[in-house]
GROMACS .gro file of C-alpha atoms in nm:
model
  431
    1MET     CA    1   7.133   6.901  15.273
    2SER     CA    2   6.965   7.185  15.467
    3GLU     CA    3   6.753   7.441  15.283
    4SER     CA    4   7.006   7.723  15.344
    5LYS     CA    5   7.293   7.514  15.208
    6GLN     CA    6   7.080   7.412  14.912
    7ASN     CA    7   7.001   7.778  14.837
    8ARG     CA    8   7.367   7.875  14.867
    9SER     CA    9   7.469   7.578  14.654
   10THR     CA   10   7.232   7.667  14.371
   11GLY     CA   11   7.269   8.043  14.419
   12LEU     CA   12   7.634   8.050  14.314
   13PRO     CA   13   7.590   7.885  13.972
   14MET     CA   14   7.283   8.104  13.916
   15PHE     CA   15   7.496   8.413  13.986
   16LEU     CA   16   7.764   8.281  13.748
   17ALA     CA   17   7.499   8.235  13.480
   18ILE     CA   18   7.387   8.597  13.526
   19LEU     CA   19   7.749   8.716  13.499
   20ALA     CA   20   7.791   8.514  13.180
   21VAL     CA   21   7.476   8.668  13.028
   22LEU     CA   22   7.600   9.019  13.112
   23ALA     CA   23   7.937   8.939  12.954
   24ILE     CA   24   7.770   8.805  12.640
   25ILE     CA   25   7.566   9.126  12.604
   26ASP     CA   26   7.882   9.335  12.658
   27ALA     CA   27   8.075   9.129  12.401
   28LEU     CA   28   7.792   9.162  12.147
   29VAL     CA   29   7.789   9.542  12.185
   30LEU     CA   30   8.169   9.550  12.152
   31THR     CA   31   8.158   9.336  11.837
   32SER     CA   32   7.887   9.555  11.683
   33THR     CA   33   8.082   9.871  11.770
   34HIS     CA   34   8.400   9.724  11.621
   35ALA     CA   35   8.216   9.639  11.298
   36LYS     CA   36   8.072   9.989  11.264
   37LEU     CA   37   8.410  10.154  11.331
   38LEU     CA   38   8.567   9.958  11.047
   39SER     CA   39   8.282   9.997  10.798
   40GLN     CA   40   8.171  10.354  10.875
   41PRO     CA   41   8.462  10.606  10.882
   42ASP     CA   42   8.254  10.876  11.055
   43PHE     CA   43   8.103  10.646  11.320
   44GLU     CA   44   8.154  10.734  11.687
   45SER     CA   45   8.038  10.503  11.965
   46PHE     CA   46   7.838  10.610  12.270
   47CYS     CA   47   8.137  10.543  12.497
   48ASN     CA   48   8.365  10.798  12.331
   49ILE     CA   49   8.359  11.035  12.626
   50SER     CA   50   8.703  11.199  12.622
   51ALA     CA   51   9.060  11.152  12.504
   52GLU     CA   52   9.126  10.924  12.802
   53VAL     CA   53   8.791  10.742  12.802
   54SER     CA   54   8.730  10.609  12.453
   55CYS     CA   55   8.615  10.268  12.332
   56ASP     CA   56   8.690  10.371  11.972
   57SER     CA   57   9.061  10.429  12.039
   58ALA     CA   58   9.093  10.086  12.200
   59LEU     CA   59   8.899   9.912  11.922
   60ALA     CA   60   9.109  10.083  11.654
   61SER     CA   61   9.431   9.943  11.805
   62GLY     CA   62   9.617   9.624  11.720
   63TYR     CA   63   9.510   9.476  12.054
   64SER     CA   64   9.147   9.454  11.943
   65LYS     CA   65   9.205   9.150  11.720
   66LEU     CA   66   9.355   8.805  11.766
   67LEU     CA   67   9.424   8.589  11.460
   68GLY     CA   68   9.238   8.851  11.259
   69VAL     CA   69   8.926   8.805  11.472
   70PRO     CA   70   8.789   9.070  11.711
   71VAL     CA   71   8.882   8.975  12.067
   72SER     CA   72   8.520   9.041  12.165
   73LEU     CA   73   8.413   8.735  11.963
   74PHE     CA   74   8.647   8.514  12.167
   75ALA     CA   75   8.492   8.663  12.481
   76LEU     CA   76   8.149   8.582  12.340
   77VAL     CA   77   8.243   8.215  12.290
   78ALA     CA   78   8.412   8.189  12.632
   79TYR     CA   79   8.116   8.330  12.823
   80ALA     CA   80   7.865   8.129  12.620
   81LEU     CA   81   8.058   7.822  12.735
   82MET     CA   82   8.054   7.950  13.093
   83LEU     CA   83   7.678   8.002  13.072
   84GLY     CA   84   7.632   7.643  12.954
   85LEU     CA   85   7.851   7.506  13.232
   86ALA     CA   86   7.673   7.717  13.494
   87MET     CA   87   7.336   7.582  13.383
   88ILE     CA   88   7.469   7.224  13.394
   89ASP     CA   89   7.607   7.293  13.742
   90LEU     CA   90   7.277   7.442  13.858
   91LYS     CA   91   7.068   7.154  13.723
   92SER     CA   92   7.306   6.893  13.868
   93LYS     CA   93   7.297   7.048  14.214
   94GLN     CA   94   6.921   7.072  14.209
   95SER     CA   95   6.897   6.701  14.125
   96GLY     CA   96   7.191   6.591  14.341
   97ASP     CA   97   7.379   6.464  14.036
   98GLU     CA   98   7.757   6.419  14.074
   99LYS     CA   99   7.811   6.603  13.745
  100ALA     CA  100   7.810   6.922  13.953
  101VAL     CA  101   8.165   6.842  14.066
  102GLY     CA  102   8.300   6.843  13.712
  103ALA     CA  103   8.101   7.148  13.604
  104GLY     CA  104   8.215   7.353  13.903
  105ASN     CA  105   8.579   7.269  13.837
  106ARG     CA  106   8.549   7.356  13.469
  107ILE     CA  107   8.385   7.689  13.545
  108PHE     CA  108   8.673   7.781  13.776
  109ALA     CA  109   8.931   7.684  13.511
  110LEU     CA  110   8.752   7.888  13.245
  111ALA     CA  111   8.716   8.185  13.481
  112GLY     CA  112   9.090   8.170  13.551
  113PHE     CA  113   9.170   8.182  13.180
  114ASN     CA  114   8.927   8.472  13.127
  115LEU     CA  115   9.084   8.666  13.414
  116ALA     CA  116   9.440   8.612  13.288
  117PHE     CA  117   9.348   8.738  12.942
  118SER     CA  118   9.154   9.031  13.090
  119LEU     CA  119   9.457   9.134  13.297
  120TYR     CA  120   9.672   9.129  12.983
  121MET     CA  121   9.422   9.344  12.792
  122ALA     CA  122   9.380   9.583  13.085
  123GLY     CA  123   9.757   9.626  13.105
  124ALA     CA  124   9.781   9.699  12.732
  125SER     CA  125   9.502   9.954  12.763
  126ALA     CA  126   9.656  10.127  13.065
  127PHE     CA  127  10.026  10.125  12.978
  128ASP     CA  128  10.046  10.114  12.598
  129LEU     CA  129   9.726  10.269  12.462
  130ARG     CA  130   9.670  10.483  12.774
  131VAL     CA  131   9.298  10.488  12.723
  132LEU     CA  132   9.000  10.345  12.913
  133CYS     CA  133   8.742  10.147  12.716
  134ILE     CA  134   8.428  10.131  12.930
  135LEU     CA  135   8.286   9.827  12.751
  136CYS     CA  136   8.620   9.646  12.783
  137ALA     CA  137   8.641   9.741  13.151
  138GLY     CA  138   8.298   9.583  13.197
  139LEU     CA  139   8.439   9.250  13.080
  140TYR     CA  140   8.741   9.290  13.309
  141LEU     CA  141   8.512   9.348  13.608
  142ILE     CA  142   8.298   9.047  13.518
  143ALA     CA  143   8.611   8.830  13.487
  144LEU     CA  144   8.729   8.942  13.832
  145THR     CA  145   8.389   8.875  13.988
  146ALA     CA  146   8.354   8.539  13.812
  147ILE     CA  147   8.685   8.405  13.946
  148ALA     CA  148   8.582   8.493  14.303
  149VAL     CA  149   8.235   8.339  14.271
  150SER     CA  150   8.362   8.029  14.090
  151PHE     CA  151   8.620   7.980  14.366
  152LEU     CA  152   8.342   7.980  14.627
  153ASN     CA  153   8.150   7.743  14.400
  154LEU     CA  154   8.427   7.480  14.391
  155PRO     CA  155   8.274   7.154  14.522
  156SER     CA  156   8.585   7.043  14.713
  157GLY     CA  157   8.798   7.355  14.741
  158ILE     CA  158   9.121   7.425  14.556
  159GLY     CA  159   9.269   7.087  14.653
  160GLY     CA  160   8.973   6.905  14.506
  161PHE     CA  161   9.001   7.121  14.194
  162ALA     CA  162   9.364   7.016  14.142
  163GLN     CA  163   9.275   6.649  14.181
  164GLY     CA  164   8.973   6.688  13.956
  165LEU     CA  165   9.181   6.858  13.688
  166GLN     CA  166   9.431   6.574  13.696
  167SER     CA  167   9.152   6.322  13.664
  168GLU     CA  168   8.989   6.520  13.379
  169ILE     CA  169   9.312   6.516  13.179
  170LYS     CA  170   9.353   6.141  13.225
  171ASP     CA  171   8.992   6.074  13.130
  172SER     CA  172   9.014   6.300  12.825
  173LEU     CA  173   9.328   6.128  12.701
  174GLY     CA  174   9.178   5.786  12.749
  175SER     CA  175   8.824   5.842  12.625
  176PHE     CA  176   8.645   6.020  12.343
  177GLY     CA  177   8.293   5.992  12.478
  178GLY     CA  178   8.054   6.185  12.696
  179SER     CA  179   8.139   6.536  12.802
  180PHE     CA  180   8.471   6.530  12.618
  181MET     CA  181   8.280   6.517  12.291
  182VAL     CA  182   8.089   6.830  12.393
  183GLN     CA  183   8.415   7.007  12.476
  184ALA     CA  184   8.575   6.894  12.150
  185GLY     CA  185   8.270   7.016  11.961
  186ALA     CA  186   8.301   7.357  12.123
  187VAL     CA  187   8.669   7.376  12.024
  188ILE     CA  188   8.591   7.273  11.665
  189ALA     CA  189   8.309   7.529  11.646
  190ALA     CA  190   8.541   7.802  11.772
  191ALA     CA  191   8.808   7.701  11.520
  192ALA     CA  192   8.549   7.704  11.241
  193LEU     CA  193   8.444   8.052  11.348
  194VAL     CA  194   8.804   8.172  11.318
  195ILE     CA  195   8.847   8.012  10.974
  196VAL     CA  196   8.518   8.147  10.839
  197PHE     CA  197   8.586   8.492  10.978
  198ASN     CA  198   8.936   8.508  10.832
  199THR     CA  199   8.809   8.388  10.495
  200SER     CA  200   8.513   8.621  10.458
  201ASN     CA  201   8.642   8.904  10.680
  202PRO     CA  202   8.309   9.091  10.671
  203MET     CA  203   8.432   9.343  10.924
  204GLY     CA  204   8.764   9.421  10.761
  205PRO     CA  205   8.848   9.782  10.671
  206PRO     CA  206   8.690   9.905  10.347
  207GLU     CA  207   9.028   9.946  10.181
  208GLY     CA  208   9.119   9.579  10.225
  209LYS     CA  209   9.255   9.349  10.491
  210GLU     CA  210   9.530   9.520  10.684
  211PRO     CA  211   9.735   9.274  10.896
  212HIS     CA  212   9.914   9.386  11.209
  213PRO     CA  213  10.279   9.468  11.126
  214ALA     CA  214  10.426   9.309  11.437
  215LYS     CA  215  10.239   8.984  11.363
  216ALA     CA  216  10.352   8.991  11.001
  217VAL     CA  217  10.715   9.009  11.111
  218ALA     CA  218  10.678   8.775  11.410
  219ALA     CA  219  10.550   8.504  11.176
  220ALA     CA  220  10.916   8.436  11.098
  221ASP     CA  221  10.955   8.299  11.452
  222ASP     CA  222  10.722   8.011  11.368
  223SER     CA  223  10.908   7.910  11.053
  224ALA     CA  224  11.150   7.624  11.005
  225ALA     CA  225  11.427   7.883  10.979
  226ALA     CA  226  11.362   8.021  11.327
  227ASN     CA  227  11.683   7.866  11.464
  228ASP     CA  228  11.894   8.030  11.195
  229ASP     CA  229  11.928   8.401  11.283
  230GLU     CA  230  12.030   8.508  10.934
  231ALA     CA  231  11.749   8.315  10.766
  232LYS     CA  232  11.504   8.438  11.028
  233HIS     CA  233  11.604   8.799  10.963
  234ALA     CA  234  11.567   8.751  10.588
  235LEU     CA  235  11.221   8.606  10.641
  236GLN     CA  236  11.124   8.898  10.865
  237LEU     CA  237  11.223   9.138  10.588
  238GLU     CA  238  11.026   8.938  10.333
  239ASN     CA  239  10.716   8.927  10.556
  240LEU     CA  240  10.732   9.302  10.619
  241LYS     CA  241  10.776   9.368  10.246
  242LYS     CA  242  10.468   9.158  10.164
  243TRP     CA  243  10.267   9.328  10.436
  244ILE     CA  244  10.358   9.680  10.319
  245ALA     CA  245  10.262   9.581   9.964
  246THR     CA  246   9.904   9.521  10.086
  247LEU     CA  247   9.866   9.877  10.219
  248PRO     CA  248   9.679  10.147  10.024
  249GLU     CA  249   9.888  10.385   9.813
  250VAL     CA  250   9.807  10.754   9.856
  251THR     CA  251   9.958  11.090   9.762
  252VAL     CA  252   9.928  11.375  10.011
  253GLY     CA  253   9.876  11.710   9.841
  254SER     CA  254   9.922  11.966  10.120
  255ALA     CA  255  10.282  11.961  10.237
  256TYR     CA  256  10.336  12.325  10.321
  257HIS     CA  257  10.418  12.261  10.686
  258THR     CA  258  10.770  12.292  10.824
  259PRO     CA  259  10.942  11.954  10.774
  260LYS     CA  260  11.159  11.780  11.030
  261GLY     CA  261  11.470  11.598  10.918
  262THR     CA  262  11.628  11.636  10.575
  263VAL     CA  263  11.431  11.762  10.277
  264GLY     CA  264  11.457  11.513   9.992
  265ALA     CA  265  11.557  11.226  10.225
  266PRO     CA  266  11.479  10.871  10.104
  267ILE     CA  267  11.207  10.820  10.368
  268ARG     CA  268  10.915  11.064  10.359
  269ILE     CA  269  10.679  11.043  10.657
  270GLU     CA  270  10.348  11.229  10.674
  271GLU     CA  271  10.137  11.195  10.986
  272PHE     CA  272   9.773  11.295  11.034
  273ALA     CA  273   9.722  11.335  11.406
  274ASP     CA  274   9.527  11.497  11.688
  275PHE     CA  275   9.716  11.658  11.977
  276GLN     CA  276   9.464  11.525  12.230
  277CYS     CA  277   9.458  11.168  12.094
  278PRO     CA  278   9.633  10.922  12.335
  279ALA     CA  279   9.745  10.696  12.049
  280CYS     CA  280   9.894  11.000  11.875
  281GLY     CA  281  10.082  11.080  12.194
  282ARG     CA  282  10.223  10.728  12.192
  283ALA     CA  283  10.318  10.768  11.825
  284TRP     CA  284  10.505  11.086  11.916
  285GLU     CA  285  10.699  10.903  12.188
  286LEU     CA  286  10.811  10.645  11.932
  287LEU     CA  287  10.877  10.891  11.649
  288SER     CA  288  11.085  11.139  11.853
  289PRO     CA  289  11.393  10.913  11.892
  290ILE     CA  290  11.359  10.811  11.526
  291MET     CA  291  11.376  11.177  11.422
  292LYS     CA  292  11.693  11.222  11.627
  293LYS     CA  293  11.864  10.900  11.518
  294HIS     CA  294  11.776  10.917  11.148
  295ALA     CA  295  11.756  11.292  11.086
  296ASP     CA  296  11.959  11.254  10.765
  297LYS     CA  297  11.744  10.969  10.634
  298ILE     CA  298  11.388  11.093  10.693
  299GLU     CA  299  11.169  11.388  10.604
  300VAL     CA  300  10.869  11.427  10.837
  301TYR     CA  301  10.555  11.634  10.782
  302PHE     CA  302  10.276  11.680  11.034
  303HIS     CA  303   9.912  11.725  10.930
  304HIS     CA  304   9.634  11.835  11.164
  305PHE     CA  305   9.330  11.610  11.197
  306PRO     CA  306   9.149  11.709  11.521
  307LEU     CA  307   8.874  11.470  11.626
  308SER     CA  308   8.632  11.746  11.714
  309SER     CA  309   8.320  11.882  11.546
  310GLU     CA  310   8.439  12.229  11.648
  311CYS     CA  311   8.669  12.242  11.345
  312ASN     CA  312   8.636  11.904  11.172
  313PRO     CA  313   8.307  11.886  10.976
  314GLY     CA  314   8.342  11.509  10.945
  315MET     CA  315   8.304  11.460  11.321
  316GLN     CA  316   7.962  11.414  11.479
  317SER     CA  317   8.069  11.525  11.827
  318ASN     CA  318   8.326  11.732  12.010
  319LEU     CA  319   8.518  11.418  12.109
  320HIS     CA  320   8.848  11.593  12.184
  321SER     CA  321   8.739  11.932  12.314
  322HIS     CA  322   9.090  12.082  12.318
  323ALA     CA  323   9.211  11.940  11.986
  324CYS     CA  324   9.114  12.234  11.763
  325GLY     CA  325   9.257  12.493  12.001
  326ALA     CA  326   9.580  12.295  12.031
  327ALA     CA  327   9.606  12.270  11.652
  328ARG     CA  328   9.564  12.647  11.613
  329ALA     CA  329   9.827  12.704  11.883
  330ALA     CA  330  10.069  12.481  11.689
  331VAL     CA  331   9.997  12.682  11.372
  332CYS     CA  332  10.086  13.003  11.557
  333ALA     CA  333  10.406  12.848  11.693
  334GLU     CA  334  10.494  12.740  11.338
  335GLN     CA  335  10.462  13.101  11.223
  336GLN     CA  336  10.746  13.182  11.463
  337GLY     CA  337  10.957  12.883  11.356
  338LYS     CA  338  10.887  12.664  11.661
  339PHE     CA  339  10.632  12.411  11.540
  340TRP     CA  340  10.817  12.093  11.637
  341GLU     CA  341  10.919  12.225  11.979
  342TYR     CA  342  10.562  12.333  12.046
  343ALA     CA  343  10.419  12.004  11.919
  344ASN     CA  344  10.641  11.828  12.172
  345GLN     CA  345  10.490  12.040  12.451
  346LEU     CA  346  10.138  11.953  12.337
  347PHE     CA  347  10.197  11.579  12.306
  348THR     CA  348  10.392  11.542  12.630
  349ASN     CA  349  10.134  11.742  12.826
  350GLN     CA  350   9.810  11.609  12.676
  351ARG     CA  351   9.630  11.605  13.010
  352GLU     CA  352   9.700  11.976  13.063
  353LEU     CA  353   9.574  12.119  12.733
  354SER     CA  354   9.399  12.454  12.793
  355ASP     CA  355   9.394  12.812  12.662
  356GLU     CA  356   9.611  12.927  12.954
  357LYS     CA  357   9.869  12.654  12.896
  358TYR     CA  358   9.902  12.739  12.525
  359MET     CA  359  10.016  13.089  12.621
  360GLU     CA  360  10.240  12.959  12.900
  361TRP     CA  361  10.418  12.713  12.672
  362ALA     CA  362  10.469  12.984  12.409
  363GLY     CA  363  10.656  13.187  12.671
  364GLN     CA  364  10.863  12.887  12.781
  365LEU     CA  365  10.978  12.834  12.423
  366GLY     CA  366  11.081  13.197  12.383
  367LEU     CA  367  10.803  13.293  12.141
  368ASP     CA  368  10.670  13.648  12.114
  369GLN     CA  369  10.367  13.595  12.339
  370ALA     CA  370  10.175  13.902  12.221
  371LYS     CA  371  10.216  13.795  11.860
  372PHE     CA  372  10.129  13.436  11.952
  373GLU     CA  373   9.810  13.538  12.134
  374THR     CA  374   9.699  13.763  11.848
  375CYS     CA  375   9.751  13.477  11.605
  376TRP     CA  376   9.571  13.224  11.824
  377LYS     CA  377   9.265  13.447  11.860
  378ASP     CA  378   9.254  13.519  11.487
  379PRO     CA  379   9.010  13.283  11.305
  380ALA     CA  380   9.261  13.278  11.018
  381SER     CA  381   9.483  13.049  11.228
  382LEU     CA  382   9.233  12.774  11.153
  383ALA     CA  383   9.295  12.787  10.776
  384PRO     CA  384   9.596  12.549  10.770
  385VAL     CA  385   9.410  12.310  11.003
  386SER     CA  386   9.105  12.310  10.775
  387ALA     CA  387   9.326  12.245  10.472
  388ASP     CA  388   9.481  11.943  10.645
  389ILE     CA  389   9.139  11.809  10.745
  390LYS     CA  390   9.016  11.843  10.387
  391GLU     CA  391   9.321  11.654  10.261
  392GLY     CA  392   9.276  11.387  10.529
  393VAL     CA  393   8.916  11.333  10.422
  394ARG     CA  394   9.028  11.306  10.059
  395ILE     CA  395   9.273  11.024  10.135
  396GLN     CA  396   9.017  10.859  10.368
  397VAL     CA  397   9.178  10.914  10.707
  398SER     CA  398   8.937  10.735  10.942
  399SER     CA  399   9.139  10.727  11.263
  400THR     CA  400   9.438  10.892  11.424
  401PRO     CA  401   9.724  10.856  11.392
  402THR     CA  402   9.728  10.776  11.021
  403ILE     CA  403  10.081  10.764  10.884
  404ILE     CA  404  10.192  10.775  10.522
  405ILE     CA  405  10.545  10.650  10.454
  406ASN     CA  406  10.670  10.678  10.097
  407GLY     CA  407  10.312  10.674   9.972
  408ARG     CA  408  10.186  10.376  10.177
  409LYS     CA  409   9.913  10.442  10.432
  410PHE     CA  410   9.959  10.291  10.780
  411ARG     CA  411   9.697  10.311  11.053
  412GLY     CA  412   9.816  10.332  11.413
  413PHE     CA  413  10.164  10.382  11.552
  414ASP     CA  414  10.308  10.029  11.531
  415ILE     CA  415  10.535  10.101  11.234
  416PHE     CA  416  10.723  10.347  11.457
  417ARG     CA  417  10.821  10.068  11.698
  418PRO     CA  418  11.204  10.053  11.676
  419GLU     CA  419  11.233   9.692  11.557
  420LEU     CA  420  10.981   9.747  11.277
  421PHE     CA  421  11.111  10.085  11.164
  422GLU     CA  422  11.468   9.956  11.144
  423LEU     CA  423  11.350   9.666  10.928
  424MET     CA  424  11.164   9.909  10.703
  425LEU     CA  425  11.479  10.120  10.661
  426GLU     CA  426  11.667   9.806  10.565
  427LEU     CA  427  11.400   9.726  10.307
  428GLU     CA  428  11.465  10.068  10.155
  429GLY     CA  429  11.837   9.991  10.141
  430ILE     CA  430  11.916  10.221  10.433
  431LYS     CA  431  12.130  10.112  10.728
   0.00000   0.00000   0.00000
């Protein structure tokens, strides 16, 4: 082999090893950030830059965990394995050992899996959460680069990879020695990590383990009754009931805002939200049709909880720079009987929040603009916002949206997903 080919041959696995190290560092920072977000209610990460660019919003979502374990830990294991394979590949090529063929193929397979999962997470971030997590994006970029480099590193091209994969499967099924033992050990170690983490849950929220509602209900699909629709539905109801029973019970004291729906309805919803928060905007999209469909069954109250040090003393930074102004504008609209209409303008136009727009939207809704502007400029308009913030701190609101339904505290917007909300209504005896 010529010197240039030798350098190219060893250069690719070396580059893959560097990518793996960068990914491991990224995953470690993500895991540490996730832990601090769950254990320190007032913690804000360095990558909370704006409403649209926020690691904290992504890490507070249901997408941040898999089987109760932070996704970043799975990334850590995957890239640690890639680092090991890259070093084996590098050493084998330097010595001319045939093991390089197997290592190169395995790296490509692992890189393909990493890329597929990264694409799924990127899609969830872009289309559901509508927020960019810089640390997460770093892993996506590494996954994209790794698949390209590992493709170039394939010993015999894609055809050789397919043949090698077929041979690997046959060898693995017929033998329990050699490299298969190493792979099995890695799988067992990963499984042990999941079990230990779920048992001890050191990074769980301070108020107790809070499972994801969709997963709690979807568990019925894996049961023996999954083929029986009626039994499956009954099990979904039972799973949701058990999950709700694990949630903290709270009583909200300040309920002086204009309610939506029917006062005294069997379902009382109280939401602590920030008009600039992308997840709150998503919650609004899901709640709006619920308020129309079940107006006679629900009573909804909105509570201001801007994530900005400008008006929220619990915040360390001005994370959402327009949140306090938007909250005061909503207070002024409420004084003229148009809170819910104005809230809709704020949530559906989150990217356009500004002092000029607040006045423009007031005019579009037929409000007395002079009266609105006087109210908005008056520091007294902040009083209801401050009262809500104080109440939110009392009941330990640590992220937005936080939703209280009949005294149970939910974090995030998942309970507003149609399939879950309808099941909850059924649990309350409402159809």
